[in-house]
Coordinates of C-alpha atoms and ligand atoms in Angstrom, one line a residue:
M1 CA -210.9 63.0 62.7
S2 CA -207.8 63.3 64.8
K3 CA -205.5 61.2 62.7
N4 CA -202.8 62.7 60.6
L5 CA -204.0 62.5 57.1
N6 CA -200.6 62.8 55.4
I7 CA -202.0 65.1 52.8
D8 CA -201.4 68.5 51.3
D9 CA -204.0 70.5 53.1
K10 CA -204.0 73.4 50.5
K11 CA -204.3 71.0 47.6
I12 CA -207.3 69.2 49.1
A13 CA -209.0 72.5 49.9
D14 CA -208.4 73.6 46.3
I15 CA -210.0 70.5 45.0
L16 CA -213.0 70.9 47.3
L17 CA -213.4 74.5 46.0
K18 CA -212.9 73.6 42.3
E19 CA -215.6 70.9 42.6
S20 CA -217.9 73.4 44.3
Y21 CA -218.2 71.3 47.5
I22 CA -217.3 74.4 49.4
S23 CA -217.7 78.1 48.7
E24 CA -215.0 80.7 48.2
E25 CA -216.0 82.2 51.6
D26 CA -215.7 78.8 53.4
F27 CA -212.3 78.4 51.8
K28 CA -211.1 81.8 53.0
K29 CA -212.5 81.3 56.5
G30 CA -210.7 77.9 56.7
A31 CA -207.4 79.4 55.5
E32 CA -207.7 82.1 58.2
F33 CA -208.6 79.5 60.9
A34 CA -205.6 77.3 59.8
K35 CA -203.2 80.3 60.0
N36 CA -204.5 81.6 63.4
F37 CA -204.8 78.3 65.2
H38 CA -201.9 76.4 63.6
S39 CA -204.4 74.0 62.2
T40 CA -205.6 73.0 58.8
I41 CA -208.3 74.1 56.4
V42 CA -209.6 70.5 56.3
K43 CA -210.0 70.4 60.1
Y44 CA -212.0 73.6 59.9
L45 CA -214.3 72.4 57.2
L46 CA -214.9 69.1 59.1
S47 CA -215.5 70.8 62.5
E48 CA -218.0 73.3 60.9
E49 CA -219.6 70.4 59.1
L50 CA -219.1 72.1 55.7
I51 CA -217.9 68.8 54.3
N52 CA -218.3 65.2 55.5
K53 CA -215.9 62.4 55.6
D54 CA -216.9 61.0 52.2
L55 CA -216.3 64.2 50.4
L56 CA -213.0 64.5 52.1
G57 CA -212.0 61.0 51.0
Q58 CA -213.1 61.7 47.4
A59 CA -211.1 64.9 47.3
I60 CA -208.0 63.3 48.7
A61 CA -208.3 60.4 46.2
E62 CA -208.7 62.9 43.4
S63 CA -205.5 64.7 44.5
F64 CA -203.6 61.5 44.0
K65 CA -205.5 60.8 40.8
V66 CA -206.9 57.5 42.1
S67 CA -210.5 56.4 42.9
Y68 CA -211.9 56.5 46.4
S69 CA -212.9 53.3 48.2
D70 CA -215.5 54.0 50.8
L71 CA -214.8 51.3 53.4
N72 CA -217.5 52.6 55.6
T73 CA -220.4 51.6 53.4
N74 CA -218.8 48.9 51.4
I75 CA -217.2 46.7 54.0
P76 CA -215.2 43.9 52.4
A77 CA -215.7 40.4 53.9
K78 CA -213.4 39.2 56.6
E79 CA -212.0 36.3 54.5
Q80 CA -211.3 38.7 51.7
V81 CA -209.4 41.1 54.0
L82 CA -207.4 38.3 55.6
K83 CA -206.0 37.3 52.1
I84 CA -203.4 40.0 52.8
P85 CA -201.4 38.8 55.8
E86 CA -201.5 41.0 58.8
A87 CA -197.9 42.1 58.9
L88 CA -198.0 43.1 55.2
A89 CA -201.4 44.8 55.5
K90 CA -200.3 46.9 58.5
K91 CA -196.9 47.7 57.0
Y92 CA -198.4 49.1 53.9
R93 CA -201.8 50.1 55.4
A94 CA -203.4 48.1 52.6
V95 CA -206.9 46.5 52.5
L96 CA -208.2 44.3 49.7
F97 CA -211.3 46.2 48.6
T98 CA -212.5 44.2 45.6
E99 CA -211.1 41.2 43.7
E100 CA -212.0 40.4 40.1
K101 CA -210.7 37.7 37.8
N102 CA -207.9 39.7 36.5
S103 CA -207.5 42.6 38.9
V104 CA -207.7 43.6 42.5
V105 CA -208.5 47.0 44.0
I106 CA -206.4 47.9 47.1
A107 CA -207.5 50.6 49.5
T108 CA -204.7 52.4 51.4
D109 CA -204.3 55.7 53.1
N110 CA -200.6 55.9 52.1
L111 CA -200.3 56.0 48.3
E112 CA -196.7 57.1 48.3
Q113 CA -195.0 53.9 49.2
K114 CA -192.5 52.5 46.7
N115 CA -192.7 48.9 47.6
L116 CA -196.4 48.6 48.1
K117 CA -197.1 47.0 44.7
I118 CA -194.1 44.7 44.9
G119 CA -195.3 43.4 48.3
L120 CA -198.7 42.8 46.9
K121 CA -197.5 41.1 43.7
K122 CA -196.4 38.1 45.8
I123 CA -200.0 37.5 46.9
F124 CA -202.0 38.4 43.8
K125 CA -199.4 37.1 41.2
T126 CA -200.5 38.1 37.7
K127 CA -203.6 40.1 38.7
K128 CA -203.5 43.8 38.0
I129 CA -203.1 45.8 41.2
I130 CA -205.2 49.0 41.2
L131 CA -204.6 51.3 44.1
S132 CA -207.3 53.5 45.6
Y133 CA -207.6 55.8 48.6
S134 CA -209.4 55.3 51.9
L135 CA -209.4 57.3 55.1
P136 CA -207.0 56.3 57.9
E137 CA -209.8 55.7 60.4
D138 CA -211.7 53.5 58.0
I139 CA -208.5 51.4 57.4
D140 CA -208.0 51.1 61.1
E141 CA -211.6 49.9 61.5
I142 CA -211.0 47.1 58.9
F143 CA -207.8 46.1 60.7
I144 CA -210.0 44.9 63.6
F145 CA -210.5 41.8 61.4
Y146 CA -206.9 40.8 62.3
R147 CA -207.5 40.8 66.0
K148 CA -207.5 37.3 67.4
T149 CA -209.9 36.4 70.2
L150 CA -208.9 37.4 73.7
D151 CA -208.6 33.7 74.6
T152 CA -206.1 33.1 71.8
R153 CA -204.1 36.1 72.9
F154 CA -204.2 35.1 76.6
A155 CA -202.8 31.7 75.6
S156 CA -199.9 33.2 73.7
I157 CA -199.1 35.6 76.5
V158 CA -199.1 32.8 79.0
K159 CA -196.9 30.7 76.7
N160 CA -194.3 33.4 76.6
Q161 CA -194.1 33.4 80.4
N162 CA -193.1 37.0 80.7
K163 CA -194.9 39.9 82.4
I164 CA -198.1 37.8 82.1
A165 CA -200.4 40.0 84.3
P166 CA -199.6 43.4 82.8
E167 CA -199.9 42.1 79.3
I168 CA -203.2 40.4 79.9
I169 CA -204.6 43.5 81.6
T170 CA -203.5 45.6 78.6
E171 CA -205.2 43.3 76.1
I172 CA -208.4 43.4 78.2
F173 CA -208.4 47.1 78.6
Q174 CA -207.7 47.7 74.9
D175 CA -210.5 45.4 73.8
A176 CA -212.9 47.0 76.2
L177 CA -212.2 50.4 74.7
L178 CA -212.3 49.0 71.1
Y179 CA -215.8 47.5 71.7
R180 CA -217.0 50.7 73.5
A181 CA -217.6 48.8 76.8
S182 CA -218.8 50.8 79.7
D183 CA -217.7 48.2 82.3
I184 CA -215.4 45.2 82.5
H185 CA -216.2 42.4 84.9
F186 CA -213.6 39.9 86.2
E187 CA -215.6 37.1 87.6
P188 CA -213.5 34.4 89.4
Q189 CA -215.1 30.9 89.2
E190 CA -213.7 27.6 90.6
K191 CA -211.2 27.0 87.8
E192 CA -211.4 30.0 85.5
V193 CA -212.0 33.7 85.5
V194 CA -214.6 34.9 83.1
I195 CA -214.0 38.3 81.6
R196 CA -217.2 40.1 80.6
F197 CA -217.8 43.5 78.9
R198 CA -220.9 45.6 79.2
V199 CA -221.7 47.2 75.8
D200 CA -224.8 49.3 75.3
G201 CA -226.1 48.1 78.7
L202 CA -225.8 44.4 78.2
L203 CA -223.1 42.0 79.4
Y204 CA -221.1 39.8 76.9
E205 CA -218.5 37.2 77.6
A206 CA -215.2 38.5 76.2
G207 CA -212.9 35.7 77.3
R208 CA -211.7 33.3 80.0
L209 CA -208.5 33.1 81.9
P210 CA -206.9 30.2 83.8
K211 CA -207.4 30.9 87.5
E212 CA -203.6 30.5 88.3
H213 CA -202.8 33.9 86.8
Y214 CA -205.7 35.8 88.5
E215 CA -203.9 36.6 91.7
N216 CA -201.2 38.5 89.9
I217 CA -203.7 40.3 87.8
L218 CA -205.8 41.2 90.8
N219 CA -202.7 42.5 92.7
K220 CA -201.5 44.5 89.7
I221 CA -204.9 46.2 89.4
K222 CA -204.9 46.8 93.1
V223 CA -201.5 48.5 92.9
M224 CA -202.7 50.6 89.9
A225 CA -205.8 51.7 91.8
N226 CA -204.0 52.3 95.1
L227 CA -205.9 49.6 96.9
R228 CA -204.7 47.3 99.7
M229 CA -203.1 44.1 98.4
D230 CA -203.2 42.2 101.7
D231 CA -206.9 42.8 102.2
H232 CA -209.0 40.0 100.6
F233 CA -212.2 40.2 102.7
S234 CA -213.5 43.7 102.3
A235 CA -215.0 45.8 99.6
Q236 CA -212.5 48.3 98.1
D237 CA -213.0 51.2 95.7
G238 CA -210.2 53.0 93.7
A239 CA -209.4 54.7 90.5
I240 CA -207.0 54.3 87.6
R241 CA -206.0 56.8 85.0
Y242 CA -205.1 54.5 82.1
T243 CA -203.2 55.6 79.1
A244 CA -204.5 53.8 76.1
E245 CA -203.1 53.5 72.6
K246 CA -202.3 56.8 70.9
G247 CA -201.8 58.4 74.4
V248 CA -205.5 58.8 75.2
A249 CA -206.1 58.9 78.9
V250 CA -209.1 57.0 80.2
D251 CA -210.4 57.3 83.8
M252 CA -211.4 54.0 85.3
R253 CA -213.2 53.4 88.6
I254 CA -212.3 50.1 90.2
S255 CA -214.5 48.2 92.6
I256 CA -213.4 45.0 94.3
L257 CA -215.8 42.7 96.2
P258 CA -214.9 39.4 97.9
A259 CA -217.0 36.6 96.4
L260 CA -217.1 32.8 97.0
D261 CA -214.4 32.0 94.4
G262 CA -212.2 35.0 94.9
E263 CA -212.3 38.8 94.7
K264 CA -214.5 40.1 91.9
I265 CA -213.3 43.2 90.0
V266 CA -215.6 45.6 88.2
V267 CA -213.9 48.3 86.2
R268 CA -216.1 51.2 85.0
L269 CA -214.7 53.0 82.0
L270 CA -215.3 56.7 81.8
A271 CA -214.3 56.9 78.2
E272 CA -215.3 59.5 75.6
Y273 CA -217.8 57.3 74.0
V274 CA -219.6 56.8 77.3
K275 CA -220.1 60.5 78.0
D276 CA -222.3 61.6 75.1
F277 CA -223.4 64.9 76.5
S278 CA -225.1 66.8 73.8
L279 CA -228.7 67.4 74.6
S280 CA -229.6 66.5 71.0
D281 CA -228.0 63.1 71.4
V282 CA -229.9 62.1 74.6
G283 CA -233.0 61.1 72.6
L284 CA -235.6 63.7 73.5
L285 CA -238.5 64.1 71.2
E286 CA -239.0 67.7 70.1
K287 CA -242.0 68.3 72.4
N288 CA -240.1 67.0 75.4
Q289 CA -236.9 69.0 74.6
E290 CA -239.0 72.2 74.5
M291 CA -240.6 71.3 77.8
L292 CA -237.3 70.7 79.4
L293 CA -235.6 73.9 78.2
K294 CA -238.7 75.9 79.2
A295 CA -238.4 74.6 82.7
A296 CA -234.6 75.1 82.8
R297 CA -235.0 78.7 81.9
K298 CA -237.2 79.5 85.0
P299 CA -235.4 81.4 87.7
F300 CA -236.3 78.8 90.4
G301 CA -237.9 75.5 90.9
M302 CA -237.1 71.8 90.7
I303 CA -236.6 69.4 87.8
L304 CA -236.4 65.8 88.9
V305 CA -235.3 62.8 86.8
S306 CA -236.2 59.4 88.1
G307 CA -235.5 55.9 87.0
P308 CA -233.7 52.8 88.1
T309 CA -229.9 52.7 88.5
G310 CA -228.2 52.8 85.1
S311 CA -231.1 54.4 83.3
G312 CA -229.1 57.4 82.2
K313 CA -230.6 60.0 84.6
T314 CA -227.2 61.6 85.3
T315 CA -226.3 61.9 81.6
T316 CA -229.6 63.7 80.9
L317 CA -228.9 66.2 83.7
Y318 CA -225.3 66.7 82.6
S319 CA -226.4 67.4 79.0
L320 CA -228.8 69.9 80.3
V321 CA -226.2 71.5 82.5
K322 CA -223.8 71.6 79.6
Y323 CA -226.5 73.2 77.4
I324 CA -227.2 76.0 79.7
N325 CA -223.7 76.5 81.0
K326 CA -222.6 80.1 80.3
P327 CA -220.0 82.3 82.1
E328 CA -222.7 84.5 83.6
V329 CA -224.6 81.5 85.1
N330 CA -223.2 80.0 88.3
I331 CA -223.7 76.3 88.3
T332 CA -222.7 74.2 91.3
T333 CA -223.1 70.4 91.6
I334 CA -222.7 68.0 94.5
E335 CA -222.2 64.4 93.3
D336 CA -221.3 60.9 94.4
P337 CA -219.0 60.4 92.6
V338 CA -218.2 63.3 90.3
E339 CA -218.2 61.2 87.1
Y340 CA -217.4 63.8 84.5
K341 CA -215.7 67.2 84.7
V342 CA -217.7 70.0 83.0
V343 CA -215.7 73.1 82.3
G344 CA -217.0 76.1 84.0
V345 CA -219.1 74.2 86.5
N346 CA -218.2 73.9 90.3
Q347 CA -218.3 70.3 91.1
I348 CA -218.2 69.0 94.7
Q349 CA -217.7 65.4 95.5
V350 CA -219.5 63.7 98.4
N351 CA -217.0 62.4 100.9
Q352 CA -218.1 60.1 103.7
R353 CA -214.7 60.2 105.4
T354 CA -214.8 63.9 105.9
E355 CA -218.6 63.7 106.4
L356 CA -219.2 65.9 103.4
T357 CA -222.6 64.3 102.7
F358 CA -225.3 65.4 100.2
S359 CA -227.2 67.3 102.8
K360 CA -224.1 69.1 104.4
G361 CA -222.7 69.9 101.0
L362 CA -226.0 71.2 99.7
R363 CA -226.4 73.4 102.8
S364 CA -223.0 75.1 102.1
I365 CA -223.7 75.4 98.4
V366 CA -226.9 77.3 99.1
R367 CA -224.9 79.8 101.1
Q368 CA -222.7 80.5 98.1
D369 CA -225.8 81.5 96.2
P370 CA -225.4 79.7 92.8
D371 CA -228.1 80.1 90.1
I372 CA -228.4 76.4 89.4
I373 CA -227.7 73.5 91.7
L374 CA -227.4 69.9 90.6
V375 CA -227.7 67.4 93.4
G376 CA -226.5 63.9 92.3
E377 CA -229.4 62.2 94.1
I378 CA -232.0 62.9 96.7
R379 CA -231.7 59.9 99.0
D380 CA -232.8 61.1 102.5
K381 CA -235.2 63.3 104.3
E382 CA -232.6 65.9 105.1
T383 CA -231.4 66.3 101.5
A384 CA -235.0 66.4 100.3
E385 CA -235.8 69.2 102.8
I386 CA -232.8 71.4 101.9
A387 CA -233.4 70.8 98.2
V388 CA -237.0 71.9 98.4
N389 CA -236.0 75.0 100.4
A390 CA -233.3 75.9 97.9
A391 CA -235.7 75.6 95.0
L392 CA -238.1 77.8 96.9
T393 CA -235.6 80.5 97.6
G394 CA -234.6 81.5 94.1
H395 CA -232.5 78.6 92.9
L396 CA -233.1 76.2 90.1
L397 CA -232.4 72.7 91.3
F398 CA -231.9 69.6 89.3
S399 CA -231.7 66.2 90.8
T400 CA -232.2 62.5 90.3
F401 CA -234.5 60.4 92.4
H402 CA -234.7 56.6 92.7
A403 CA -238.3 56.0 91.6
N404 CA -239.8 53.8 88.9
D405 CA -241.8 56.4 87.2
A406 CA -242.3 60.1 87.1
A407 CA -245.6 60.1 89.1
T408 CA -244.2 58.0 91.9
S409 CA -241.7 60.7 92.8
V410 CA -244.4 62.8 94.4
P411 CA -245.7 60.3 97.0
R412 CA -242.1 59.2 97.6
L413 CA -241.0 62.8 98.3
L414 CA -244.0 63.3 100.6
D415 CA -243.0 60.1 102.4
L416 CA -239.5 61.6 102.9
G417 CA -241.2 64.4 104.8
A418 CA -241.5 67.1 102.1
E419 CA -244.4 69.4 102.8
P420 CA -247.1 69.1 100.1
F421 CA -247.5 72.9 99.7
L422 CA -243.7 73.4 99.3
L423 CA -243.5 70.6 96.8
A424 CA -246.4 71.9 94.8
S425 CA -244.9 75.4 94.5
T426 CA -241.3 74.2 93.6
L427 CA -241.8 71.2 91.3
E428 CA -241.6 72.2 87.6
L429 CA -241.0 69.0 85.8
L430 CA -241.0 65.3 86.6
I431 CA -239.1 63.1 84.2
S432 CA -238.6 59.4 84.2
Q433 CA -236.4 57.5 81.8
R434 CA -234.9 54.1 80.6
L435 CA -232.1 53.3 78.2
A436 CA -232.7 51.3 75.1
R437 CA -230.1 50.2 72.6
R438 CA -230.1 52.0 69.3
I439 CA -230.3 50.2 66.0
C440 CA -226.9 50.2 64.3
E441 CA -227.2 52.7 61.4
N442 CA -224.7 50.8 59.4
C443 CA -226.8 47.6 59.0
R444 CA -230.4 48.9 59.7
Y445 CA -233.1 47.4 57.5
S446 CA -236.9 47.7 57.4
Y447 CA -239.4 44.9 57.5
K448 CA -243.2 44.6 57.4
E449 CA -245.1 43.6 60.5
T450 CA -248.9 42.9 60.5
I451 CA -251.1 44.0 63.4
S452 CA -252.2 40.4 64.0
S453 CA -248.6 39.2 64.6
L454 CA -247.9 42.3 66.6
Q455 CA -250.8 41.4 68.9
K456 CA -248.9 38.4 70.1
K457 CA -246.4 40.8 71.7
I458 CA -248.7 43.8 72.4
P459 CA -252.2 42.6 73.1
N460 CA -253.7 46.1 72.7
A461 CA -251.6 46.8 69.6
K462 CA -254.7 48.3 67.8
K463 CA -254.6 51.1 70.2
Y464 CA -251.2 52.2 68.9
F465 CA -251.3 51.4 65.3
N466 CA -254.1 52.3 62.9
S467 CA -253.0 50.5 59.8
K468 CA -253.1 46.7 59.1
S469 CA -249.4 46.5 58.5
L470 CA -246.5 48.7 59.4
T471 CA -242.9 49.2 58.7
L472 CA -240.5 48.5 61.5
Y473 CA -236.7 48.3 61.7
K474 CA -233.9 46.1 62.9
G475 CA -230.1 45.8 62.6
K476 CA -228.8 42.9 60.6
G477 CA -225.4 42.8 62.5
C478 CA -222.2 44.0 61.0
K479 CA -218.6 44.8 61.8
S480 CA -219.3 48.2 63.3
C481 CA -221.8 46.8 65.8
N482 CA -219.9 43.6 66.6
D483 CA -222.7 41.6 65.0
T484 CA -225.3 42.7 67.6
G485 CA -227.4 44.9 65.3
Y486 CA -227.2 47.7 67.9
H487 CA -224.8 50.6 68.4
G488 CA -225.0 53.0 71.3
R489 CA -228.1 53.8 73.3
T490 CA -231.0 56.3 73.4
A491 CA -233.2 57.3 76.3
I492 CA -236.9 56.7 76.5
F493 CA -238.7 59.4 78.5
E494 CA -241.9 60.3 80.2
F495 CA -242.5 63.9 81.2
I496 CA -245.0 65.3 83.6
Q497 CA -245.2 69.1 83.5
I498 CA -246.5 70.4 86.8
T499 CA -249.5 72.6 85.8
K500 CA -251.8 74.6 88.0
E501 CA -254.2 71.6 88.2
L502 CA -251.4 69.3 89.2
E503 CA -250.1 71.7 91.8
E504 CA -253.6 71.7 93.4
L505 CA -253.6 67.9 93.3
I506 CA -250.2 67.7 95.0
L507 CA -251.6 69.7 97.9
T508 CA -253.9 66.8 98.7
S509 CA -250.9 64.3 99.0
P510 CA -252.1 62.2 96.0
S511 CA -251.2 58.7 95.0
S512 CA -249.2 58.1 91.9
Q513 CA -252.3 56.7 90.1
Q514 CA -254.1 60.0 90.8
I515 CA -251.2 62.0 89.3
I516 CA -251.1 59.8 86.2
A517 CA -254.8 60.1 85.7
L518 CA -254.7 63.9 85.7
A519 CA -251.5 64.0 83.6
K520 CA -253.2 61.8 81.0
K521 CA -256.0 64.3 80.7
Q522 CA -253.3 66.9 80.0
G523 CA -251.8 64.9 77.1
F524 CA -249.1 62.9 79.0
N525 CA -247.0 60.4 77.0
S526 CA -245.9 57.3 79.0
L527 CA -242.5 55.6 78.6
F528 CA -244.2 53.1 76.3
D529 CA -245.7 55.9 74.1
D530 CA -242.3 57.6 73.8
G531 CA -240.5 54.3 73.1
L532 CA -243.0 53.4 70.4
E533 CA -242.4 56.7 68.7
K534 CA -238.7 55.7 68.6
V535 CA -239.6 52.3 67.3
K536 CA -241.6 53.8 64.4
K537 CA -238.7 56.1 63.6
G538 CA -236.3 53.2 63.4
I539 CA -234.2 54.4 66.3
T540 CA -234.7 51.2 68.3
T541 CA -236.4 47.9 67.8
L542 CA -239.8 46.7 69.2
D543 CA -238.1 43.9 71.1
E544 CA -235.7 46.3 72.7
L545 CA -238.6 48.5 73.8
L546 CA -240.5 45.5 75.3
R547 CA -237.3 44.6 77.1
V548 CA -236.8 47.9 78.9
V549 CA -240.3 49.3 79.3
P550 CA -243.4 47.6 80.7
L551 CA -246.5 47.5 78.6
D552 CA -249.0 50.1 79.5
Q553 CA -252.0 48.7 81.3
Ligands
LIG601 ZN1 -224.3 47.0 62.5

């Protein structure tokens, strides 16, 4: 919670203590923290998870002697919110929380405004106005209701005929960040340009622009990204550091490709919400997390994560690197591109122009003798060879590999020329993964499904479920998930731990089927098994699992 709460920190902490929400000791520690770090007790309590947002809201409300309106769980309907006109609502930070016959409850995060009630009287006439407290970030979330569609805003920008391109770009970038998009696509068609956002892995249309303004927008983006404006026929890549609302800097990667109806722009947003790095957020089941950490504690060996492009492989490895990152461990990475900076880790960027390739970079890294090496991707014979040798000579090496499942990595690496006996002695863990959308926690509900109806989707359903009916989950769709029922993503994994038996099998240059057959004997869980576990827990839906993972044969 970074927003200024406009509250008396000491007073709130006193209330939390008085109500026994925190202990005397927590209070003292918080006061000390506030003094030493020029911070507040409340910030300390939140960061240490000694209180949650709700408790804080209640305590603040109590300090003002009003009730607390929890806008997070009781979201008012859009029509209701819009009864207070935008200008007034934003001026007074007021949301219509509930409306009765004779009274209304208004939620605000600023109770000390003299004219608030007078302003509201004009709308609610004779009804009694009762003020209540809500947290600033919750009020801001509700204000999303006032946002007009991108198309409407485009039209009004165009009508004003002033700085059209920069204003349209700002609107698009801001919406993309608001809706947690990971990519923005500008797709020129014959008469229009379609703007699409990728959210939680899927593309949605966000708006359409008249084509006549596209050239200026394209040029403006090229200038921002240091690209050549006069070049319309080659692929160009660049970067923008964009300063969003509230001064937050967001790094963007720009890729421009000539297409039939004009140059297509794809903007990748490297925003905070995209880089969820905590190992506990990746979506590992306990057993797999233990297996991963055990392998990562070994002094040498190789951990390989495979999966198609966009399956979250890099995020998994980053989370692992972040987890084991300590001052006494030397971690070096070579990546293309370096997507996220990790403090305390030496990160090297592949550069084709200076011929700093994966293999050359890796060769020099090994000479610097790091403990752990992360290679962005093993793509060629040379890199594969150096990687295996590095892992053999006392380094722990993590890398991603473009293969469909964990077992296929072995024959593919052998095809790249890796020696079976070297591979057998260095491989520790083979992981494969996919990304599935998470059910929105705000609107998740459970429903009953019978085995017979399930069999229409999963013919061998009886193999996985041993009761006649079962409880599954879905998202209904709400404001917080933009009516999709999904919010964020989780990874679905399969893990193959290289045991003695598997080592022996690798010596014989096995097929992926042979590897899976042996892994199954040792209790291997397929992508589908792992995903199903997450479906049963209500983390994702059955439909989503079937979308991203093939049914087991
Ligand atoms: Zn929702």
